[in-house]
Amino acid sequence: MKEYESFDRIGVEPHRSYYIPFAPNDKIKSKWGIVDRTSSSRFISLDGEWQIKQHESVDNVDINENLENVIPVPSCVHMHGYDKLQYINCRYPIPVLLPRIPKQNPCWHYRKKLVLKKEDNQKYYLNFEGVDSAFYLYVNGNYKGYSQISHATSEFDVTDLLIDGENVIDVVVLKWCVSTYLECQDKLRFSGIFRSVYILKRQKNHITDYRINTSICGSDGVLTVTNESKISFSISFNGKTAVVPVKKQVQLRLEKAQLWTAENPKLYTLKISTKDEVIIEKVGFREVSIDGKVFKINGNAIKLKGVNRHDFNCKTGATVSLKNLVEDLKLMKSLNVNAVRTSHYPNMPEFYQLCDYYGLYVMDEADLETHGAATRGGDYDRKAWSEYSEMDFFAEGIFDRYQALVERDKNRTSVIIWSLGNESSFGKAFFKGAKYIRRRDNTRPVHYEGLQEANKKYYYTNLVDMVSMMYPSVERIQKEVIDNPKEVRPFVLCEYTHAMGNSCGDISKYWELIYNNEQCMGGFVWEWADHAIKTKKGYLYGGDFGEEEHDGNFCCDGLLTTDRKLKSNALEMKAVYGGKIKSDIKDIALPNYKSNAKSIEITVDENSGLPSSIKADGTEVLKTPMKWNLLRYVDNDRNLTYRWNEQYRLPYVKPQVFSLERLENGYIVKGVLAANCRMPAVDFAVKYTVNGNSFTMEVDYKIADYINNLPRFGVEFGVEKQYDKFSFVGFGKTESYVDKNVACEYGYYTSNAKDNYDFNYVRPQESGSHYASKYLCVNDLFSLTAKTPFSFSVNPYTTKQLCETAHNFELKGNDFVNVCVDLAMRGVGSHSCGPVLDREYEIPKTYKNVFKFEF
């Protein structure tokens, strides 16, 4: 069997905690609040320009071949013109040939030349912090080893292979290996040396590993340092020093210690040293515990107000910088986020140091997902998923991933929960690794949602400490957790309120439950930011790269845009995480709009039953005729589009006017909206009454019994582009919907069409509506009031454009401003991956309102 068809890692050092040694005389600097490793004389960075050559198969590689092209390291090869990008969610990107992989397996031959002044009695360790998916290492033409696990550090002792002078390091990176079957995460699939590469120069006898634990005794903090090296070392902490012998531990007590929390991330400096090197650790005193059903930090019940986060940058892919990390964490703190799940793999090592510093709780997740096992037969088969989790073949690969997770991050204060992975079912292939975590660390609980998809006999396994779900309804949580006497574990939502497009309409309802139940630990929104690639023409997603298998814009499912601009989703989360779960309609005095038109004249179209012309003092108001509006596109409606478009044929619905009675001062119209081959979808009646410079429009509708739900019921029309400014009384200033208005306040606002539409949606969609409005004034043109509150939007684009345009950069401007007025619009929910919309947020089957337009 070839190396890439087994889970072996050859020639690598054992997994260990992340640290950077310094020489005793080094001036240790800080950057972004953490130790700057580049200030260590023992740290030799190999980041920078490398040579590269692409091959269709590893069999074609000649380790001595000429490499003519160059690429920066770290980086993803796809971002530099190699191979073809692919976004795929829950399917394997290759034929499922377990344990084999396709013979045509693209690979990249990297080369770096290094001039080294090799010193006697020094050892040299070559570290790769992230390579996707596997790689061979050669030093000066000599084979050193092979490694895998894309998001784990691979460390090689290359002392014997390096020479004094110029050295040549060759790395052959494979796109796929057997680990591909364990790394089927929902993300753009990148390859290459995507994280940093460096050499650590160390004394022959040196520290290898250690363990840092903290506990709380009354008002004091107790620091325990365990020496897991083959030599003793000294520690210095808060003015106290001690020697820690080999394989022994030492405790130091700090009186009246300030405890570490996300709100107050107090860190103390621990110095670990020998005569030849110094290691600096930042330590926080905190304890994690489960008290019955309640999850606690430092003895206090807390709520995890979390997000799921990928390492991703719209220009560099899976390669992210320290600056990117800091920007993310600062944004999280500003949005009331206090916790991060590293979905679905360990993030780069400095991320955890930054979380220590800035104050974020971390659910640290293993690099594991076998989602493609469930779809390998052509449908979604949970039993097929479970088969992989029971296979002995996978046991060593999973065990190695758990070792890599725990050993690297075990000393980080911010890590409060270990997660066994994502969407991989559960079975005996997990046992060895999960038991290892139990033995290795009894200070942190273990999370795993995969029990939901596993054999029921595993549901209450003692290898997992909490019950976890993704995207359940509030009713399901109440039934299966809160009201279930057998469920005595804390409950966490590892993923919820899927933030795809205009979303998160259900977040306040989740948190009403979470705030009021001590068993609920909190939740992690899916997800932090969109994944889309920035190009000259705009942002691209699945299917835009010529790939045959893809999952479209399902990767654009973030609270933030791919370049970290806030969407209304993020604002809604911020409000709820800040403790607010409801916004009330307030009694706001309506503006005294002074109209100057003396008279109006309306013409009602006999085919539509709506005004085709409105003239104020002889001047036409409508740029486009008024028409009925039943449609919208939001990503959360994606599971309903077949029903709406094909079953109900809503895009093909046309008005059929049965009667149009002309009155002395208006019209009475009755009709239906119907498509060919279908019964009428809606019955409607409209009464128009003209009075001087205004008219009332009394609208009744009734949705047919066979129609389960509609996106909306209202009208839309165009006005001259010069009338793009408007004011209103309603929920603002951002967009608001019947289920999404907690971030808003009810009041009087002003805006314009361009600012009202959110261009940050990569896939254009319904945006800019304002729920429960009592007043709208399109400046210098008309005002609108109604008997009961209504929703409206004033945007640059029509509903049809937003439904049919695939990318925001493809939206074409109009010579008019589009106005939508809705009697009712359904909530946005989170049904793109979450529960169906609650019935209370669907539009009524029958409804009536009376609108008054004044010109």
Coordinates of C-alpha atoms in Angstrom, one line a residue, residues 338-751:
N338 CA -17.8 35.6 23.6
A339 CA -17.1 32.1 22.1
V340 CA -15.7 30.5 18.9
R341 CA -16.0 27.0 17.6
T342 CA -13.1 26.3 15.3
S343 CA -15.1 24.7 12.5
H344 CA -14.2 22.1 11.6
Y345 CA -10.5 21.8 12.4
P346 CA -7.9 23.4 14.6
N347 CA -7.1 26.9 13.5
M348 CA -3.6 28.2 13.2
P349 CA -1.8 28.1 16.6
E350 CA -1.5 31.8 17.2
F351 CA -5.3 32.0 17.0
Y352 CA -5.6 30.5 20.5
Q353 CA -3.0 32.8 22.0
L354 CA -5.0 35.7 20.6
C355 CA -8.2 34.3 22.1
D356 CA -6.3 34.1 25.4
Y357 CA -5.4 37.7 25.1
Y358 CA -8.6 39.2 23.7
G359 CA -11.0 37.0 25.7
L360 CA -12.8 34.4 23.7
Y361 CA -13.9 31.0 24.8
V362 CA -12.9 28.3 22.3
M363 CA -14.5 25.0 21.4
D364 CA -11.5 23.5 19.8
E365 CA -12.5 21.0 17.1
A366 CA -10.6 18.1 15.6
D367 CA -9.8 18.0 11.9
L368 CA -12.5 15.4 11.2
E369 CA -15.6 15.2 9.0
T370 CA -16.8 12.2 7.0
H371 CA -19.9 13.8 5.5
G372 CA -19.3 12.3 2.1
A373 CA -19.9 8.9 3.6
A374 CA -23.6 9.7 3.9
T375 CA -23.9 10.7 0.2
R376 CA -21.7 8.2 -1.4
G377 CA -24.6 6.1 -2.6
G378 CA -26.4 8.9 -4.3
D379 CA -28.8 9.9 -1.6
Y380 CA -28.5 11.0 2.0
D381 CA -28.1 7.7 3.9
R382 CA -27.4 8.0 7.6
K383 CA -26.7 4.3 7.9
A384 CA -24.0 4.6 5.3
W385 CA -22.5 7.4 7.4
S386 CA -22.5 5.1 10.5
E387 CA -20.7 2.4 8.6
Y388 CA -17.6 4.5 8.4
S389 CA -17.7 5.3 12.1
E390 CA -17.6 1.6 12.9
M391 CA -14.7 0.7 10.6
D392 CA -11.5 -0.3 12.3
F393 CA -9.7 1.1 9.3
F394 CA -10.4 4.7 10.4
A395 CA -9.5 4.2 14.1
E396 CA -5.8 5.1 13.8
G397 CA -6.5 8.1 11.6
I398 CA -9.0 9.5 14.0
F399 CA -6.8 8.7 17.0
D400 CA -3.9 10.7 15.4
R401 CA -6.2 13.7 14.9
Y402 CA -7.3 13.7 18.5
Q403 CA -3.7 13.6 19.6
A404 CA -2.8 16.4 17.3
L405 CA -5.7 18.5 18.6
V406 CA -5.1 18.0 22.3
E407 CA -1.3 18.0 22.4
R408 CA -0.9 21.2 20.5
D409 CA -3.5 23.3 22.3
K410 CA -3.6 21.8 25.8
N411 CA -1.9 24.8 27.4
R412 CA -4.2 27.4 26.1
T413 CA -6.5 29.1 28.6
S414 CA -9.1 30.0 26.1
V415 CA -9.7 26.4 25.1
I416 CA -12.6 25.3 27.3
I417 CA -14.1 22.4 25.3
W418 CA -12.7 19.7 23.1
S419 CA -14.8 18.7 20.1
L420 CA -14.4 15.3 18.5
G421 CA -15.2 16.7 15.0
N422 CA -18.2 17.4 12.8
E423 CA -20.8 15.3 11.1
S424 CA -19.0 12.0 11.2
S425 CA -21.6 9.8 13.0
F426 CA -20.1 7.8 15.9
G427 CA -18.8 4.3 16.5
K428 CA -15.9 2.1 17.6
A429 CA -13.5 3.9 15.2
F430 CA -13.8 6.8 17.7
F431 CA -13.2 4.9 20.9
K432 CA -9.4 4.9 21.1
G433 CA -9.0 8.6 20.3
A434 CA -11.9 9.7 22.6
K435 CA -10.5 7.6 25.5
Y436 CA -7.1 9.2 24.9
I437 CA -8.6 12.7 25.3
R438 CA -10.3 11.5 28.5
R439 CA -7.0 10.2 29.9
R440 CA -4.9 13.1 28.7
D441 CA -7.1 15.9 29.9
N442 CA -9.7 15.7 32.7
T443 CA -10.0 19.5 33.0
R444 CA -12.1 20.2 29.9
P445 CA -15.4 18.6 28.8
V446 CA -15.9 16.9 25.4
H447 CA -18.4 17.9 22.8
Y448 CA -19.7 15.9 19.8
E449 CA -22.9 16.5 17.9
G450 CA -22.4 13.4 15.7
L451 CA -24.2 11.3 18.3
Q452 CA -27.4 12.6 16.8
E453 CA -26.7 10.6 13.6
A454 CA -25.2 7.6 15.3
N455 CA -26.6 4.3 16.5
K456 CA -28.9 5.0 19.4
K457 CA -26.9 2.8 21.7
Y458 CA -24.1 5.5 21.7
Y459 CA -26.3 8.5 22.6
Y460 CA -25.5 8.6 26.3
T461 CA -21.8 7.5 25.9
N462 CA -19.6 8.6 28.8
L463 CA -17.0 9.8 26.2
V464 CA -19.1 12.9 25.5
D465 CA -20.2 15.4 28.2
M466 CA -22.9 17.5 26.7
V467 CA -25.9 17.0 24.3
S468 CA -25.4 19.0 21.1
M469 CA -27.6 19.6 18.1
M470 CA -27.5 21.6 15.0
Y471 CA -30.5 23.5 13.5
P472 CA -33.2 22.1 15.7
S473 CA -36.5 23.9 16.2
V474 CA -37.1 25.5 19.5
E475 CA -39.9 23.0 20.0
R476 CA -37.6 20.1 19.5
I477 CA -35.2 21.4 22.1
Q478 CA -38.0 21.9 24.5
K479 CA -39.3 18.3 23.9
E480 CA -36.0 16.3 23.7
V481 CA -33.9 18.3 26.2
I482 CA -35.7 20.6 28.5
D483 CA -38.7 18.4 29.2
N484 CA -36.9 15.1 28.9
P485 CA -36.2 13.7 32.4
K486 CA -33.5 11.3 30.9
E487 CA -31.4 14.2 29.5
V488 CA -29.2 15.4 32.4
R489 CA -26.4 16.9 30.4
P490 CA -25.9 20.5 29.5
F491 CA -27.2 21.4 26.0
V492 CA -25.4 23.4 23.3
L493 CA -26.3 24.4 19.8
C494 CA -23.1 23.8 17.9
E495 CA -24.7 25.3 14.8
Y496 CA -27.9 27.3 14.5
T497 CA -29.6 30.2 12.8
H498 CA -27.9 29.5 9.5
A499 CA -26.8 32.9 8.4
M500 CA -27.1 32.5 4.6
G501 CA -28.1 35.6 2.8
N502 CA -30.9 37.6 4.5
S503 CA -31.2 35.4 7.6
C504 CA -31.2 34.9 11.3
G505 CA -34.9 35.6 11.8
D506 CA -35.1 33.0 14.5
I507 CA -32.2 34.0 16.7
S508 CA -34.3 35.8 19.3
K509 CA -36.6 32.9 19.7
Y510 CA -33.7 30.6 20.4
W511 CA -32.3 32.9 23.0
E512 CA -35.6 33.5 24.7
L513 CA -35.3 29.7 25.5
I514 CA -31.6 29.8 26.3
Y515 CA -31.7 32.8 28.6
N516 CA -34.6 31.1 30.6
N517 CA -33.1 27.6 31.0
E518 CA -30.0 26.9 33.0
Q519 CA -29.4 23.6 31.0
C520 CA -28.8 25.6 27.9
M521 CA -25.2 26.6 27.5
G522 CA -25.7 28.8 24.5
G523 CA -24.9 28.3 20.8
F524 CA -22.6 29.0 17.9
V525 CA -24.1 30.7 14.8
W526 CA -23.3 29.2 11.5
E527 CA -21.2 31.0 10.5
W528 CA -18.9 33.9 11.0
A529 CA -18.3 35.1 7.4
D530 CA -19.1 34.2 3.8
H531 CA -16.7 32.2 1.7
A532 CA -16.3 33.8 -1.7
I533 CA -13.3 34.5 -3.8
K534 CA -12.6 38.2 -4.7
T535 CA -11.9 38.7 -8.4
K536 CA -11.7 41.8 -10.6
K537 CA -15.4 41.4 -11.6
G538 CA -16.7 40.5 -8.2
Y539 CA -17.1 37.7 -5.7
L540 CA -17.4 34.1 -6.9
Y541 CA -18.8 31.0 -5.3
G542 CA -19.4 27.4 -6.1
G543 CA -19.9 26.7 -9.8
D544 CA -18.1 29.8 -10.9
F545 CA -14.8 28.0 -11.3
G546 CA -15.8 25.5 -13.9
E547 CA -16.1 22.6 -11.4
E548 CA -18.6 19.9 -12.3
E549 CA -19.7 19.1 -8.7
H550 CA -20.5 22.1 -6.5
D551 CA -23.0 23.5 -4.1
G552 CA -23.5 27.0 -5.5
N553 CA -23.6 29.9 -3.1
F554 CA -24.2 27.7 0.0
C555 CA -20.7 28.9 1.1
C556 CA -22.1 32.4 1.4
D557 CA -23.7 31.8 4.7
G558 CA -22.0 34.3 7.1
L559 CA -23.0 37.0 9.5
L560 CA -20.4 39.1 7.7
T561 CA -19.4 39.4 4.1
T562 CA -16.3 37.6 2.9
D563 CA -14.4 40.9 3.3
R564 CA -15.8 41.4 6.8
K565 CA -18.6 44.0 6.2
L566 CA -21.5 43.7 8.6
K567 CA -24.8 42.4 7.4
S568 CA -28.1 42.8 9.2
N569 CA -27.6 39.2 10.4
A570 CA -24.7 40.4 12.5
L571 CA -26.6 43.3 13.9
E572 CA -29.5 41.0 14.9
M573 CA -27.1 38.7 16.6
K574 CA -25.3 41.6 18.4
A575 CA -28.6 42.8 19.8
V576 CA -29.7 39.4 21.0
Y577 CA -26.2 38.5 22.4
G578 CA -26.4 41.8 24.2
G579 CA -29.5 40.6 26.1
K580 CA -32.3 42.1 23.9
I581 CA -34.8 39.7 22.5
K582 CA -37.6 41.9 21.4
S583 CA -38.3 45.3 19.9
D584 CA -41.7 46.9 20.4
I585 CA -43.7 49.1 18.1
K586 CA -43.8 52.5 19.7
D587 CA -46.3 55.3 19.5
I588 CA -44.5 57.7 17.1
A589 CA -46.2 60.9 15.9
L590 CA -46.4 60.8 12.1
P591 CA -44.7 63.7 10.3
N592 CA -47.0 66.5 9.1
Y593 CA -46.4 66.0 5.4
K594 CA -47.3 69.1 3.4
S595 CA -48.4 68.1 -0.1
N596 CA -48.6 70.7 -2.8
A597 CA -50.5 68.8 -5.5
K598 CA -54.1 70.1 -6.0
S599 CA -55.6 67.1 -7.6
I600 CA -54.7 63.7 -8.9
E601 CA -56.1 61.4 -11.6
I602 CA -55.6 57.6 -11.6
T603 CA -56.2 55.1 -14.4
V604 CA -56.8 51.5 -13.3
D605 CA -55.7 48.9 -15.8
E606 CA -58.5 46.6 -16.8
N607 CA -56.1 43.6 -17.0
S608 CA -54.3 44.0 -13.7
G609 CA -56.8 45.9 -11.6
L610 CA -54.0 48.2 -10.5
P611 CA -53.1 51.8 -11.4
S612 CA -51.2 52.0 -14.7
S613 CA -51.2 55.8 -14.4
I614 CA -51.2 58.3 -11.5
K615 CA -51.1 61.9 -12.4
A616 CA -50.6 64.7 -9.9
D617 CA -51.6 68.1 -11.4
G618 CA -51.2 66.5 -14.8
T619 CA -47.7 65.1 -14.2
E620 CA -47.2 61.3 -14.3
V621 CA -46.0 59.8 -11.1
L622 CA -45.5 56.2 -12.2
K623 CA -42.4 55.4 -14.2
T624 CA -43.5 51.7 -14.3
P625 CA -47.1 50.6 -13.8
M626 CA -48.2 49.2 -10.5
K627 CA -48.3 45.4 -10.5
W628 CA -49.0 42.6 -8.0
N629 CA -46.1 41.1 -6.2
L630 CA -46.1 37.6 -4.7
L631 CA -42.4 36.7 -5.1
R632 CA -39.1 37.3 -3.5
Y633 CA -35.7 35.5 -3.4
V634 CA -33.9 34.9 -0.1
D635 CA -31.5 32.1 0.4
N636 CA -33.7 30.8 3.2
D637 CA -36.5 30.1 0.8
R638 CA -34.3 27.8 -1.3
N639 CA -36.2 24.7 0.0
L640 CA -39.5 26.2 -1.1
T641 CA -38.6 27.4 -4.6
Y642 CA -39.7 24.2 -6.3
R643 CA -43.1 24.4 -4.7
W644 CA -43.5 28.1 -5.4
N645 CA -42.0 28.0 -8.9
E646 CA -43.2 24.6 -10.2
Q647 CA -46.0 23.4 -8.1
Y648 CA -47.8 26.7 -7.7
R649 CA -46.2 28.3 -10.7
L650 CA -46.0 31.7 -9.0
P651 CA -43.6 33.3 -11.5
Y652 CA -46.2 32.7 -14.2
V653 CA -49.2 34.0 -12.2
K654 CA -51.2 36.7 -14.0
P655 CA -54.1 38.8 -12.9
Q656 CA -57.5 37.9 -14.2
V657 CA -60.0 40.8 -13.6
F658 CA -63.6 39.7 -13.4
S659 CA -65.1 43.0 -12.7
L660 CA -64.0 46.6 -12.9
E661 CA -66.7 49.1 -11.8
R662 CA -66.1 52.8 -12.4
L663 CA -67.4 55.0 -9.7
E664 CA -67.7 58.8 -9.6
N665 CA -64.5 59.1 -7.6
G666 CA -62.8 55.8 -8.1
Y667 CA -63.1 52.1 -9.0
I668 CA -64.0 48.7 -7.5
V669 CA -62.1 45.8 -8.9
K670 CA -62.4 42.1 -8.3
G671 CA -60.2 39.3 -9.7
V672 CA -57.8 36.5 -9.1
L673 CA -54.1 35.8 -9.6
A674 CA -53.7 32.6 -11.6
A675 CA -51.2 30.7 -13.7
N676 CA -51.9 28.4 -16.7
C677 CA -52.6 24.8 -15.6
R678 CA -53.4 25.9 -12.0
M679 CA -56.4 27.1 -10.0
P680 CA -56.2 30.7 -8.9
A681 CA -53.6 31.3 -6.2
V682 CA -55.2 34.4 -4.8
D683 CA -58.5 36.1 -4.9
F684 CA -58.4 39.9 -4.6
A685 CA -60.6 42.9 -4.4
V686 CA -59.6 46.6 -4.5
K687 CA -61.6 49.7 -3.9
Y688 CA -60.1 53.0 -5.0
T689 CA -61.4 56.4 -3.8
V690 CA -60.0 59.6 -5.1
N691 CA -60.3 62.7 -2.9
G692 CA -58.4 65.9 -4.0
N693 CA -54.7 65.2 -4.0
S694 CA -55.0 61.7 -2.4
F695 CA -56.6 58.4 -3.0
T696 CA -57.3 55.4 -0.8
M697 CA -56.7 51.9 -1.9
E698 CA -58.6 49.3 0.1
V699 CA -57.1 45.9 -0.6
D700 CA -58.5 42.4 0.3
Y701 CA -56.9 39.1 -0.5
K702 CA -57.6 35.5 0.1
I703 CA -54.9 32.8 -0.6
A704 CA -56.3 29.6 -2.1
D705 CA -56.6 26.6 0.2
Y706 CA -54.2 24.5 -1.9
I707 CA -51.4 27.1 -1.4
N708 CA -49.5 26.3 1.8
N709 CA -47.7 29.7 1.9
L710 CA -46.6 32.6 -0.2
P711 CA -43.5 34.8 0.1
R712 CA -45.5 38.0 0.3
F713 CA -48.6 39.8 -0.9
G714 CA -48.2 43.4 -2.1
V715 CA -47.6 45.7 -5.1
E716 CA -44.6 47.2 -6.7
F717 CA -44.1 50.1 -9.0
G718 CA -41.4 52.4 -10.3
V719 CA -40.9 56.2 -9.9
E720 CA -38.5 58.6 -11.6
K721 CA -34.9 58.0 -10.4
Q722 CA -34.7 61.6 -9.0
Y723 CA -37.1 60.5 -6.3
D724 CA -34.7 58.2 -4.5
K725 CA -34.8 59.7 -1.1
F726 CA -37.4 58.7 1.4
S727 CA -38.4 58.9 5.1
F728 CA -40.5 56.5 7.1
V729 CA -41.9 55.6 10.5
G730 CA -41.2 51.9 11.3
F731 CA -38.5 49.5 12.3
G732 CA -35.1 50.9 11.2
K733 CA -32.6 51.9 10.3
T734 CA -31.5 48.6 8.9
E735 CA -33.8 46.2 7.1
S736 CA -36.5 44.5 9.3
Y737 CA -39.0 41.7 9.0
V738 CA -41.7 40.2 11.0
D739 CA -39.2 37.8 12.7
K740 CA -36.1 40.0 12.4
N741 CA -36.3 43.4 14.0
V742 CA -34.6 43.0 17.4
A743 CA -31.6 45.0 16.1
C744 CA -33.9 47.8 15.1
E745 CA -35.7 50.5 17.0
Y746 CA -39.1 51.8 16.1
G747 CA -38.9 55.4 15.0
Y748 CA -38.6 58.0 12.3
Y749 CA -35.8 57.5 9.7
T750 CA -34.5 58.9 6.5
S751 CA -32.6 57.0 3.7

